[in-house]
Short mmCIF file of C-alpha atoms and ligand atoms in Angstrom, two decimals:
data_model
loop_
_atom_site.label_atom_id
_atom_site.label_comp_id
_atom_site.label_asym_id
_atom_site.label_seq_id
_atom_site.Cartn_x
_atom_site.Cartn_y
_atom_site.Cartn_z
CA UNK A 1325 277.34 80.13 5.60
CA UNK A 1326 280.35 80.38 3.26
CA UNK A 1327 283.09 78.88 5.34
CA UNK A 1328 280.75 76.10 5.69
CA UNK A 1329 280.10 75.52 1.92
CA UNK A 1330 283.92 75.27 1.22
CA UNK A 1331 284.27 72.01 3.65
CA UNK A 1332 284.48 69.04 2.11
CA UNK A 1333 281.61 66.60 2.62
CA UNK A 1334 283.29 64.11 4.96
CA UNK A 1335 284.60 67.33 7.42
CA UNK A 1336 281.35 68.99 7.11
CA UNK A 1337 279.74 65.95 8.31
CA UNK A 1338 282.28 66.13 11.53
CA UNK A 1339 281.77 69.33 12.21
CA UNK A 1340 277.90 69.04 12.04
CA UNK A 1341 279.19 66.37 15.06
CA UNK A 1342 276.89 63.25 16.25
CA UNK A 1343 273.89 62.61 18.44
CA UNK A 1344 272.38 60.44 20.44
CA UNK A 1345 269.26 58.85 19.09
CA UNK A 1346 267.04 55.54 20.16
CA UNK A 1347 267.45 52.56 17.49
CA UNK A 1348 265.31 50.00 16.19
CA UNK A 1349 267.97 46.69 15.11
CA UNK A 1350 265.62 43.81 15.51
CA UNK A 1351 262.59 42.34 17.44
CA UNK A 1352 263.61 43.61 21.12
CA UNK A 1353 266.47 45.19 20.86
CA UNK A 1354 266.78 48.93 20.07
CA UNK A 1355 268.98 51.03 21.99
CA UNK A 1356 270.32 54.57 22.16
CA UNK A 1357 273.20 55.18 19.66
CA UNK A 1358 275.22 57.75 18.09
CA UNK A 1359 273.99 58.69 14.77
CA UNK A 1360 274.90 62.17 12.68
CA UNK A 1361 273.14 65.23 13.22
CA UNK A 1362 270.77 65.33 10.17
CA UNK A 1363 270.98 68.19 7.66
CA UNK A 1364 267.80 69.83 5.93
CA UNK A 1365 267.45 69.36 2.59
CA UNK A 1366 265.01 71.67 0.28
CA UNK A 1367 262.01 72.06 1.89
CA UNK A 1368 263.24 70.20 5.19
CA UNK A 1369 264.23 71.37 8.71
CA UNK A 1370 265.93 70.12 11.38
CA UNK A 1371 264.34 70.41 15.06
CA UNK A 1372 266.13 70.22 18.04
CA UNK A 1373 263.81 68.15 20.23
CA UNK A 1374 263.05 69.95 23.41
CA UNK A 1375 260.27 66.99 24.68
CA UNK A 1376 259.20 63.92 23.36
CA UNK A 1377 257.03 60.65 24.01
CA UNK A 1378 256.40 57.31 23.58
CA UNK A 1379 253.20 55.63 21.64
CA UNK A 1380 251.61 52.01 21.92
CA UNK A 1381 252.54 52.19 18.03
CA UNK A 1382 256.51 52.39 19.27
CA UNK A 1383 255.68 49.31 21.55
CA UNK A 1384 254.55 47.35 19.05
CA UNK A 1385 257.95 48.55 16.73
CA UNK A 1386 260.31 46.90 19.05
CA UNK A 1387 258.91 44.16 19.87
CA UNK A 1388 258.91 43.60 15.83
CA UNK A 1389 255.43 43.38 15.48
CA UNK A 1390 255.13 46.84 13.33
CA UNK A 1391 258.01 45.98 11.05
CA UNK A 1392 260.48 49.33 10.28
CA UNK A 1393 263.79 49.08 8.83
CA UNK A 1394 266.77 48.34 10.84
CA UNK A 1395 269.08 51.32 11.87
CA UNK A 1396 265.54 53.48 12.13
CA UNK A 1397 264.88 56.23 14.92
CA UNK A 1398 261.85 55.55 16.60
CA UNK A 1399 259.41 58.18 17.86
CA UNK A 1400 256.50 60.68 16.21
CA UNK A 1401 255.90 63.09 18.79
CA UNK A 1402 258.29 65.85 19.43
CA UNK A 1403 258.46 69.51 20.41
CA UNK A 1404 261.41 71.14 20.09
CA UNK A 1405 263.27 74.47 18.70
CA UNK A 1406 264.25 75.10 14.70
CA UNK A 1407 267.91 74.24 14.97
CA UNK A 1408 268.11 74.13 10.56
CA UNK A 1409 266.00 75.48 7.88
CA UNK A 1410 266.45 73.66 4.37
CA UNK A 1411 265.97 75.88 1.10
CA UNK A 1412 262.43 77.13 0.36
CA UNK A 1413 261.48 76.94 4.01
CA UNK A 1414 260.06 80.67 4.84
CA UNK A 1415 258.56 82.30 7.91
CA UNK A 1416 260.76 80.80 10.66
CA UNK A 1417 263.93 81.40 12.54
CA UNK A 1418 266.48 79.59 13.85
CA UNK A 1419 265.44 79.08 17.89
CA UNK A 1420 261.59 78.98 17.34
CA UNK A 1421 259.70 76.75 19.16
CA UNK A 1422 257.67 74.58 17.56
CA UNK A 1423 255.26 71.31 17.33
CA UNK A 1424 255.51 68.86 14.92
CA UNK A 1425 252.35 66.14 14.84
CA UNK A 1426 253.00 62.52 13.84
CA UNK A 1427 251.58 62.78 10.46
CA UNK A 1428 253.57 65.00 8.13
CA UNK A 1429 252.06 65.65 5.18
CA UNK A 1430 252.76 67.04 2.09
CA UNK A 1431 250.11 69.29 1.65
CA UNK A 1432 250.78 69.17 -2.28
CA UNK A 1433 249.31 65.09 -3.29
CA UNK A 1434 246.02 64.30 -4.68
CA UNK A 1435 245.06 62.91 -0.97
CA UNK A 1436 246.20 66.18 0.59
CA UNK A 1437 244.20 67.77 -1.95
CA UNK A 1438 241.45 65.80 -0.77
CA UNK A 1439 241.48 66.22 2.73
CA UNK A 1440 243.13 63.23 3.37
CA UNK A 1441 246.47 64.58 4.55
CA UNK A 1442 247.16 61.31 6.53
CA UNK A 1443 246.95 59.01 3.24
CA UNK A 1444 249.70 61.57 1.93
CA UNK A 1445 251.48 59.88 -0.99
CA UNK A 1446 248.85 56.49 -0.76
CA UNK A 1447 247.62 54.65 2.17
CA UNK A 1448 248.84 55.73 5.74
CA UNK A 1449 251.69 57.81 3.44
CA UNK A 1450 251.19 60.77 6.19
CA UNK A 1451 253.23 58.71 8.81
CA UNK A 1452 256.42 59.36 7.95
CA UNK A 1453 258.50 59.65 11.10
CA UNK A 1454 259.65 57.25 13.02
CA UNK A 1455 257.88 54.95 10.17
CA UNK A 1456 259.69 55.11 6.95
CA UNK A 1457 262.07 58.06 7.94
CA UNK A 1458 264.25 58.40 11.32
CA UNK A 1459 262.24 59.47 14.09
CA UNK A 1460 261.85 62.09 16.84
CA UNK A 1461 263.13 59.79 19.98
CA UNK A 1462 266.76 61.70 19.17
CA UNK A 1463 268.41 64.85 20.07
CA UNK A 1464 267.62 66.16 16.71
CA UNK A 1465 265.21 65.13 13.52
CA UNK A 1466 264.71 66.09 10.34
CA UNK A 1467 261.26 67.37 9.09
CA UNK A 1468 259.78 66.72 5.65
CA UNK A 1469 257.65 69.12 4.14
CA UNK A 1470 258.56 71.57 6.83
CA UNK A 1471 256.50 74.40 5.28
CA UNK A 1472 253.63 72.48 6.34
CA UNK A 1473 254.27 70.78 9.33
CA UNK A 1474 256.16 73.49 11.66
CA UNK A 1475 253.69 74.96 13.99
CA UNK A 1476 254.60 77.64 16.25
CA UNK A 1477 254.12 76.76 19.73
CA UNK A 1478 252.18 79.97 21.94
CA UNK A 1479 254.71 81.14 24.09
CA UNK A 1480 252.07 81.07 27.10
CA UNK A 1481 252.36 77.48 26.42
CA UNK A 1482 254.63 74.58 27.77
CA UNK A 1483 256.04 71.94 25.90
CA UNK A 1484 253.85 69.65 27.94
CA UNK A 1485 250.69 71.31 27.48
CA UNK A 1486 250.96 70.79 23.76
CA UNK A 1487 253.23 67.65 22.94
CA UNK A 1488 250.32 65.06 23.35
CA UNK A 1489 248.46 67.03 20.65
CA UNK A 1490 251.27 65.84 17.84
CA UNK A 1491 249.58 62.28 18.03
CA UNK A 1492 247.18 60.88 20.74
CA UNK A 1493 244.93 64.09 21.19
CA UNK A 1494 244.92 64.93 16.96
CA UNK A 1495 243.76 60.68 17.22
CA UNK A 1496 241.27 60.77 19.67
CA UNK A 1497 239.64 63.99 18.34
CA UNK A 1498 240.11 62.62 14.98
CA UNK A 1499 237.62 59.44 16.14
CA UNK A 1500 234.89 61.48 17.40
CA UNK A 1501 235.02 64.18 14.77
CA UNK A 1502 234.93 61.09 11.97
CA UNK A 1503 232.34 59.82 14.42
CA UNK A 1504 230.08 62.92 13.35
CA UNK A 1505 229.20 63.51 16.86
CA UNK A 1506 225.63 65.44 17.04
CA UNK A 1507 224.52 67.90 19.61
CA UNK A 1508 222.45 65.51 21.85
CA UNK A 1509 224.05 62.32 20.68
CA UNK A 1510 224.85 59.09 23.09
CA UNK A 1511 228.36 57.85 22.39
CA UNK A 1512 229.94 54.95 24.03
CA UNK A 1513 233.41 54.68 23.43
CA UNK A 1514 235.32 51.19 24.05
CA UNK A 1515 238.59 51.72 25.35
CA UNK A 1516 240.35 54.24 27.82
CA UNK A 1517 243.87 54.31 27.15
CA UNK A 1518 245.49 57.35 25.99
CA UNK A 1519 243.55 57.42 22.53
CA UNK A 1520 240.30 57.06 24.18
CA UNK A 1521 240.32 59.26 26.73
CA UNK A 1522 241.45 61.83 23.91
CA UNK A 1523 238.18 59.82 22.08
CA UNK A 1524 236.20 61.03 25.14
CA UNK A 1525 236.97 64.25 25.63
CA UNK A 1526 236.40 64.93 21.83
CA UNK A 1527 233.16 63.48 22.21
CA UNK A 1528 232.41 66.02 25.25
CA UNK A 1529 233.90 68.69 23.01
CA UNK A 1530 231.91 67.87 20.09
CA UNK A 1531 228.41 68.05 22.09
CA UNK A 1532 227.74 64.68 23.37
CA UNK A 1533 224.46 64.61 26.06
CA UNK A 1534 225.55 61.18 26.99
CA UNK A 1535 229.61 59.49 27.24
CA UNK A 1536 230.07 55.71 28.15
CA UNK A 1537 233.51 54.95 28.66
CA UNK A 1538 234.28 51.18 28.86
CA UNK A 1539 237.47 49.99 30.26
CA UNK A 1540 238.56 47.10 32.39
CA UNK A 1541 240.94 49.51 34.74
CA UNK A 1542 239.32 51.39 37.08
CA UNK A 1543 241.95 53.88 36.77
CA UNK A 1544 241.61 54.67 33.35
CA UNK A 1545 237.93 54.95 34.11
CA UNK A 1546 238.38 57.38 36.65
CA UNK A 1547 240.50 59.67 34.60
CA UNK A 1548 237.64 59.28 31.76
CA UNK A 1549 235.04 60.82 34.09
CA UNK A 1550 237.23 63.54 34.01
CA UNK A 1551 237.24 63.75 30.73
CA UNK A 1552 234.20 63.95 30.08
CA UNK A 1553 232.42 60.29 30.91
CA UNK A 1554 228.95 60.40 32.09
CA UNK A 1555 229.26 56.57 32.71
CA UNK A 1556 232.00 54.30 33.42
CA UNK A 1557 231.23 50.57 32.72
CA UNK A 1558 233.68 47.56 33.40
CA UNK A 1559 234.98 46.30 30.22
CA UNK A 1560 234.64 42.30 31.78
CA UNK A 1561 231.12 43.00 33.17
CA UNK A 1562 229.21 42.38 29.82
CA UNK A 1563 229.13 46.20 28.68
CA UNK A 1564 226.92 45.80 25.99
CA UNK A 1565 224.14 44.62 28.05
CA UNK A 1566 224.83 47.54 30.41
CA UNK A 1567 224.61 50.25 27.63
CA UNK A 1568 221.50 48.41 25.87
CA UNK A 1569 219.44 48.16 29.04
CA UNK A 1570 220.81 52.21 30.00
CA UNK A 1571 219.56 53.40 26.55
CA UNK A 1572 216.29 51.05 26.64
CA UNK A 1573 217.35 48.89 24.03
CA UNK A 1574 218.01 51.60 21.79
CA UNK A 1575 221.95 51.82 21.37
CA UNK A 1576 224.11 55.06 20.87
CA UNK A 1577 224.39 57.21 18.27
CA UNK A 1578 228.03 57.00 17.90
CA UNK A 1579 230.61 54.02 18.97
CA UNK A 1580 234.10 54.85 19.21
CA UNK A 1581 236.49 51.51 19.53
CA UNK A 1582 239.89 52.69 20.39
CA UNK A 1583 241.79 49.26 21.07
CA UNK A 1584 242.30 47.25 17.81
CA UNK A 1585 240.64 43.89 18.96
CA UNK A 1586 238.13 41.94 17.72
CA UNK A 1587 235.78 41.97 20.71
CA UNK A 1588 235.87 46.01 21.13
CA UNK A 1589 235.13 46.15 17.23
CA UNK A 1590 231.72 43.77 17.80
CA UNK A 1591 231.38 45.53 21.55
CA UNK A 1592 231.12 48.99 19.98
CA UNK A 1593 228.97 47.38 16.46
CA UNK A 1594 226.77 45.90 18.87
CA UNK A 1595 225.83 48.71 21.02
CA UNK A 1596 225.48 50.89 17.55
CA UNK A 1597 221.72 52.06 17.23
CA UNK A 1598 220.40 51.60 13.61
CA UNK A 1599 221.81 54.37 11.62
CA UNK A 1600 224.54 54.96 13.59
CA UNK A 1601 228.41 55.66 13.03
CA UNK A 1602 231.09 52.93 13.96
CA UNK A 1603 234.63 55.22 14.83
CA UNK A 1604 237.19 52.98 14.91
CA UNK A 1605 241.03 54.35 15.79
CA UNK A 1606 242.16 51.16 16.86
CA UNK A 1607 245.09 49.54 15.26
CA UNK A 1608 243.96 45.60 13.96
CA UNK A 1609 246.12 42.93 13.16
CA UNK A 1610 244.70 39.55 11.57
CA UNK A 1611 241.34 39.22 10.36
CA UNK A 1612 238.25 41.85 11.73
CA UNK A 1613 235.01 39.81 11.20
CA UNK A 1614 231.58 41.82 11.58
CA UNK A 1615 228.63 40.07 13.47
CA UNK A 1616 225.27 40.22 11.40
CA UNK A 1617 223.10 40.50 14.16
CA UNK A 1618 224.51 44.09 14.98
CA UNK A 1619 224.17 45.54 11.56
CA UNK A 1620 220.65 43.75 11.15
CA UNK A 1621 221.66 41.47 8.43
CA UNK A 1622 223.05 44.53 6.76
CA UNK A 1623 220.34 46.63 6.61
CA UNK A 1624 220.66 49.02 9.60
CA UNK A 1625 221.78 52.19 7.85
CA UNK A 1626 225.02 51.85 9.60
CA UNK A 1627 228.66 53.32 8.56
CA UNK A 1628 231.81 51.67 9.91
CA UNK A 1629 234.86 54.64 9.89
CA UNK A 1630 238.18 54.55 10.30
CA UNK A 1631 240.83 57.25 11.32
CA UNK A 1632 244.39 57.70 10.97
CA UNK A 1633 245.83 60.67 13.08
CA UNK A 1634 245.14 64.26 11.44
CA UNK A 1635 248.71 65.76 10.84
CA UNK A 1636 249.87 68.90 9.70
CA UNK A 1637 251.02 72.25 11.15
CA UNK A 1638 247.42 74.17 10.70
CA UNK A 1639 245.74 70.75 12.42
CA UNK A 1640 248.02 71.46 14.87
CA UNK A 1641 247.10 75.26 15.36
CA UNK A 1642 244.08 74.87 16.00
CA UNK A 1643 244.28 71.86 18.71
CA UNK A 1644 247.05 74.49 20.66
CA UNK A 1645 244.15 76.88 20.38
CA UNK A 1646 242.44 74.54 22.29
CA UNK A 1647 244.94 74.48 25.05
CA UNK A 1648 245.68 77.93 24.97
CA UNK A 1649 241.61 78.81 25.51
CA UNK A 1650 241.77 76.64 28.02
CA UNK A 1651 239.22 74.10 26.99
CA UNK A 1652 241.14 71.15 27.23
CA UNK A 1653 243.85 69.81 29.13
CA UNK A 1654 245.58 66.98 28.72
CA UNK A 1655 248.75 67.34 30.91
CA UNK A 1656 246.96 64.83 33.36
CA UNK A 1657 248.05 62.06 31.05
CA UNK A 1658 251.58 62.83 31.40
CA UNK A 1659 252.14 60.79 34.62
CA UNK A 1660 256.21 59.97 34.18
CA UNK A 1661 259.09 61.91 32.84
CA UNK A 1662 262.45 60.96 31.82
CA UNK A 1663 265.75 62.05 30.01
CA UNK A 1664 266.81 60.62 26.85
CA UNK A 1665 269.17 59.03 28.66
CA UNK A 1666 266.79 56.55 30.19
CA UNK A 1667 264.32 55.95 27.67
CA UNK A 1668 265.18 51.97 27.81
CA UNK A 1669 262.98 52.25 31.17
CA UNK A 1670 260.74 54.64 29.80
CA UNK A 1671 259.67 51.83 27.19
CA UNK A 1672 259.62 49.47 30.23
CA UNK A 1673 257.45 51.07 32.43
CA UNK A 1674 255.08 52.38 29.77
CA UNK A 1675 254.99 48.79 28.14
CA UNK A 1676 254.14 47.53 31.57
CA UNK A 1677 250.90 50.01 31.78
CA UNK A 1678 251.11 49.33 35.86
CA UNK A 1679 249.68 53.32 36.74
CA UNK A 1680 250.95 55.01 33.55
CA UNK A 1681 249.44 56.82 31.03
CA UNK A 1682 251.82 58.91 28.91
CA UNK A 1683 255.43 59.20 30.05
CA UNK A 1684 257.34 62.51 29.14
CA UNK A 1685 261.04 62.42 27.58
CA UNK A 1686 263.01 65.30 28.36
CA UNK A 1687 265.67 65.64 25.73
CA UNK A 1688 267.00 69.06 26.04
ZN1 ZN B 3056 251.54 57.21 17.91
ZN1 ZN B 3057 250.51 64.75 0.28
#
């Protein structure tokens, strides 16, 4: 646009006018606040978020437990419309819809290279947004490495049948597909939040004869059986004995712990039939320490795994496919929407887990 390249910086920036966008400032307090509309440098774009959500991981940001810079946007799971394309960004237009997952990867390093797109740059290097760059909770965001991570959204989809897919689903799926799931094979996964109900239903997905889903809420445990649970088992009612004395002493193939805590971790080891695979998704703070008992002393073939969400816009293809084919659905886990404009009880509710499992954010 000429008229546009004859501005002067400082009008420019006025005329590219302000938006509202949710804050981290310190331990508890982040709030909504006017911030300018980014611009899309080469190989960037700017989305115009259409939907967005909030993650456990955003919970533990304000409260200052994850520690971000001040003056950060918050948020890693949007949907929204291409509202700027930077230099060197091809195949798009202006208006399309499309997903961007959590974990925005390069697609050029030595880890993308790899197949480790989430390690992008060095460890965890993939989680960009709403990490080390401003975040999605906002009316717009800006996109790095946009020529990988825009993915067109199926028009026969809604925003809500696909935004869960940028981070929880890609996570979950990500555990039991690390997990190495067999045709045939018992899995017991440890935790039915959002991330292991996604754990669950990959595990169904994947070919799983047998799914025990552990979880203190009964709740949660109901949604797993529709998910794909072929056993629910109270998480305070001794599960390991339960799934040792169901599998006649024999464990499960696979163990999925989707929580972050010490006691899942040894749950899920201890429950782990020699040569068996340990998925772990759960985010650990502290010290993790491994009882020898459940890995015989060390000798029982085992592998311990661990997952960071799978990012990127052809990741993301494929898990709309899933949607669009009809084989999953995950819009059962949205169970509250909001605007923007009240995202402060958003976080409140969600933080307060009393009957929620995902809450949508409408933004535009
Ligand atoms: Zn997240
Ligand atoms: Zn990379």
């Amino acid at each position: 646009m000429p008229l546009l390249e004859l501005e002067k910086p400082s009008s420019r920036q006025t005329m590219r006018g302000t938006m509202k966008a949710l804050v981290f400032r310190s331990a508890g307090q982040f709030q909504l606040e006017e911030k300018p509309i980014p611009q899309a440098g080469p190989g960037e774009a700017v989305v115009k978020v259409r939907l967005t959500t909030i993650c456990g991981t955003d919970i533990h940001i304000v409260r200052g437990e994850y520690p971000v810079k001040p003056g950060l946007t918050i948020g890693h799971e949007a949907a929204g419309v291409v509202h700027e394309l930077g230099a060197g960004v091809t195949g798009y237009q202006i208006g399309q819809r499309v997903l961007v997952g959590a974990i925005t990867p390069c697609g050029q390093c030595e880890s993308c290279l790899g197949g480790h797109t989430s390690q992008c740059g060095g460890p965890i290097g993939g989680w960009r947004l709403g990490n080390t760059a401003d975040g999605v909770q906002a009316e717009y965001f800006r996109v790095p490495f946009a020529q990988a991570n825009l993915a067109p959204i199926p028009d026969s989809l809604a925003d809500e049948d696909v935004i869960l897919l940028a981070d929880i689903a890609s996570t979950g799926f990500g555990a039991a597909e690390s997990g190495k799931i067999r045709l045939g094979d018992t899995v017991a996964v440890f935790a039915q939040g959002p991330i292991g109900l996604c754990a669950t239903l990959g595990a169904r997905l994947m070919g799983a004869s047998e799914i025990f889903a552990v979880d203190p809420d009964p709740g949660r445990l109901k949604m797993s059986t529709e998910f794909g649970a072929t056993l629910t088992l109270d998480g305070n009612q001794d599960p390991v004995r339960k799934i040792m004395e169901t599998t006649n002493g024999r464990g499960v193939d696979v163990a999925i712990e989707a929580l972050g805590q010490q006691v899942t971790f040894e749950n899920a080891l201890s429950v782990l039939a020699a040569g068996g695979i340990l998925s772990s998704v759960g985010v650990y703070s502290g010290h993790l320490s491994v009882p020898l008992e459940a890995i015989h002393a060390g000798l029982g073939d085992q592998t311990i795994v661990t997952t960071l969400c799978p990012g990127g816009k052809e990741r993301m293809r494929r898990l709309m496919r899933l949607v669009e084919t009809k084989r999953i659905n995950l819009r059962p886990l949205l169970t509250h929407t909001f605007d923007l404009e009240n995202i402060r009880e958003a976080y409140k509710l969600f933080e307060s887990r009393e009957g929620v499992l995902k809450v949508a954010i409408r933004v535009s």
